[in-house]
Amino acid sequence: MTGTPTTTSPTTTPTTRGSSSPTGSSILSEVDINQRQEDDINRVSTVLSISKSEACVLLRNYNWSVSKVHDEWFADEERVRKVVGLPEKHTELPNDREVTCGICFESCPRGTMNAAACGHPFCSTCWRGYISTAINDGPGCLMLRCPDPSCAAAVGQDMINALADDEDKEKYGRYLRRSYIEDNRKTKWCPAPGCEYAVEFVMGSGSYDVNCNCSYGFCWNCTEEAHRPVDCATVSKWILKNSAESENMNWILANSKPCPKCKRPIEKNQGCMHITCTPPCKFEFCWLCLGPWSEHGERTGGFYACNRYESARQEGAYDESERRREMAKNSLERYTHYYERWAANQSSRQKALGDLQSLQNEKLEKLSDIQSQPESQLKFIIEAWLQIVECRRVLKWTYAYGFYLPDHEHAKRQFFEYLQGEAESGLERLHQCAEKELQVYLEAESPSKDFNDFRTKLAGLTSVTRNYFENLVRALETGLNDVGPSTSQGTCSKSATSKSLGGKSKSGKNRASNTSSKYGAPNRGVDDSNIWTCEHCTYANPKSARACQACDRQHR
């Protein structure tokens, strides 16, 4: 009933460029990660005059923070060595021809024995078994210590490379690489299924939205998919609501009644009022009053009515249960309204991604041949589809935003609904132009004379839609705080909103005047005939000689 729709892995789709991507992030491949890790190890090894293996042990213990290692080491080297298991002096193996292994207690030639810095001797066979078991147990092998129970000396990567087999060395290397990303506060793995890129993020660079090279956009803060304009807390609540049982219980409460005997919920979707519960209960009762059917008949209204219920209801006997059922039904209908539109925009976005990929792989080359223009001059079409994909994502999350918008804030809600309706209208206009009007030129047999006009139109719609959605995101992220207090009607003026991007608002509601906002004139009603529009941005304002608030151009 309320399951969250699955999101197709975008690893095979083209890169979607969004204006919300932070400039302070960089995408790291496996080669980049290995190089950075090696650089950090070399830096610590050089500064502290220790081996690379010891430097690696130090960095692992301090979450790969070079500065933290330096600070702690120079503050108290002895304490640090004790904590991480790096003895100051390396103890050599006994200078005997044969040495007893501390695990199998066999006497083995000295050349077959190995020890960590502590000097506790173990044969190569026991070392391999010990290391292999630790590696197969998981990432904990990165903190491996000497097998001697009383010893805390660290087992470094040099011993792993010398004693482990190729498979175990490869596993250890993967754990080490993942540790470099997962233990570092500045880096995270891309959460897209199958993606092996990592992202380095610089705090304070603005938006938390990140676009990976695999084309997946996600939020750095919560690692969910990119979700501007809603915050991470709202996304968490929305996802939980979609997956939780709460809405199932609401549906049960709204659409069923409990059997008066066994209390199991029963749904009635057709038929008369005579209900028989399923075995083993088999209790027969009236659907309306829940009384035993043996007490019903023609005198109580027959099979399709119940005068006992009507009389009891007039006396208030069913007020509480009916009130709870009505509240559950209203809550369910409201949630369903927002969820269905949220899911529909998610599906539309996935389809747009598929269309974009098809355009890049097949149709763009065909269009280039038909219109006799190089593909480099057709990038405006790709830009339009990238914008459609991004706008579908934003529009999807506006429905989660609207669901949690308090009902008592009437002015904000009506203003939000108007902005959302205009966003839908503008996006549909852009989508239609990029899809249906483009098809005409793909089916042409020769270069079209009006193709340049199409270029101008599509590029203009892309720019206008981008501006509108950027302003919409900013407005919602600030909580529509600039919307003034509502009047007795609590309604919003179109003059206090962004300009229509084409067509009537899909919300289908008439919105009156009298709300103030930063997007237009103060509290005064203006009819549609008195609206001018800026061809460079998406704002609508009363006709007057004043600067457009979006692009700061002077209008006359």
PDB file of N, CA and C in Angstrom, residues 4-10 193 216 225 342 346 349-350 353 396:
ATOM      1  N   THR A   4       7.823   2.281  -0.654  1.00  0.00           N
ATOM      2  CA  THR A   4       8.593   3.281  -1.378  1.00  0.00           C
ATOM      3  C   THR A   4       8.962   2.757  -2.747  1.00  0.00           C
ATOM      4  N   PRO A   5       8.758   3.541  -3.816  1.00  0.00           N
ATOM      5  CA  PRO A   5       9.105   3.056  -5.152  1.00  0.00           C
ATOM      6  C   PRO A   5      10.596   2.852  -5.282  1.00  0.00           C
ATOM      7  N   THR A   6      10.980   1.789  -5.964  1.00  0.00           N
ATOM      8  CA  THR A   6      12.406   1.531  -6.143  1.00  0.00           C
ATOM      9  C   THR A   6      12.979   2.496  -7.147  1.00  0.00           C
ATOM     10  N   THR A   7      14.203   2.919  -6.893  1.00  0.00           N
ATOM     11  CA  THR A   7      14.882   3.855  -7.782  1.00  0.00           C
ATOM     12  C   THR A   7      15.921   3.109  -8.599  1.00  0.00           C
ATOM     13  N   THR A   8      15.778   3.169  -9.908  1.00  0.00           N
ATOM     14  CA  THR A   8      16.728   2.485 -10.771  1.00  0.00           C
ATOM     15  C   THR A   8      18.112   3.075 -10.607  1.00  0.00           C
ATOM     16  N   SER A   9      19.091   2.215 -10.537  1.00  0.00           N
ATOM     17  CA  SER A   9      20.469   2.694 -10.427  1.00  0.00           C
ATOM     18  C   SER A   9      20.829   3.530 -11.632  1.00  0.00           C
ATOM     19  N   PRO A  10      21.336   4.747 -11.401  1.00  0.00           N
ATOM     20  CA  PRO A  10      21.605   5.634 -12.514  1.00  0.00           C
ATOM     21  C   PRO A  10      23.008   5.494 -13.071  1.00  0.00           C
ATOM     22  N   PRO A 193      23.959   2.287  -6.144  1.00  0.00           N
ATOM     23  CA  PRO A 193      24.319   0.857  -6.232  1.00  0.00           C
ATOM     24  C   PRO A 193      25.340   0.611  -7.340  1.00  0.00           C
ATOM     25  N   TYR A 216      24.654  10.032 -10.442  1.00  0.00           N
ATOM     26  CA  TYR A 216      23.733  10.017  -9.297  1.00  0.00           C
ATOM     27  C   TYR A 216      23.947  11.259  -8.442  1.00  0.00           C
ATOM     28  N   GLU A 225      19.191  10.545  -1.792  1.00  0.00           N
ATOM     29  CA  GLU A 225      19.271  11.228  -3.070  1.00  0.00           C
ATOM     30  C   GLU A 225      19.093  12.736  -2.872  1.00  0.00           C
ATOM     31  N   TRP A 342       4.317  12.550  -5.819  1.00  0.00           N
ATOM     32  CA  TRP A 342       5.758  12.378  -5.567  1.00  0.00           C
ATOM     33  C   TRP A 342       6.295  11.220  -6.409  1.00  0.00           C
ATOM     34  N   GLN A 346       8.854  11.031  -9.780  1.00  0.00           N
ATOM     35  CA  GLN A 346      10.029  10.149  -9.774  1.00  0.00           C
ATOM     36  C   GLN A 346      10.046   9.295 -11.032  1.00  0.00           C
ATOM     37  N   ARG A 349      10.936  11.395 -14.008  1.00  0.00           N
ATOM     38  CA  ARG A 349      12.366  11.711 -14.032  1.00  0.00           C
ATOM     39  C   ARG A 349      13.160  10.535 -14.594  1.00  0.00           C
ATOM     40  N   GLN A 350      12.810   9.323 -14.174  1.00  0.00           N
ATOM     41  CA  GLN A 350      13.514   8.153 -14.686  1.00  0.00           C
ATOM     42  C   GLN A 350      13.300   7.999 -16.193  1.00  0.00           C
ATOM     43  N   LEU A 353      15.446  10.543 -17.947  1.00  0.00           N
ATOM     44  CA  LEU A 353      16.839  10.092 -18.002  1.00  0.00           C
ATOM     45  C   LEU A 353      17.053   9.097 -19.137  1.00  0.00           C
ATOM     46  N   LYS A 396       9.412  16.801  -7.556  1.00  0.00           N
ATOM     47  CA  LYS A 396       9.068  15.626  -6.753  1.00  0.00           C
ATOM     48  C   LYS A 396       9.123  15.956  -5.266  1.00  0.00           C
TER      49      LYS A 396
END
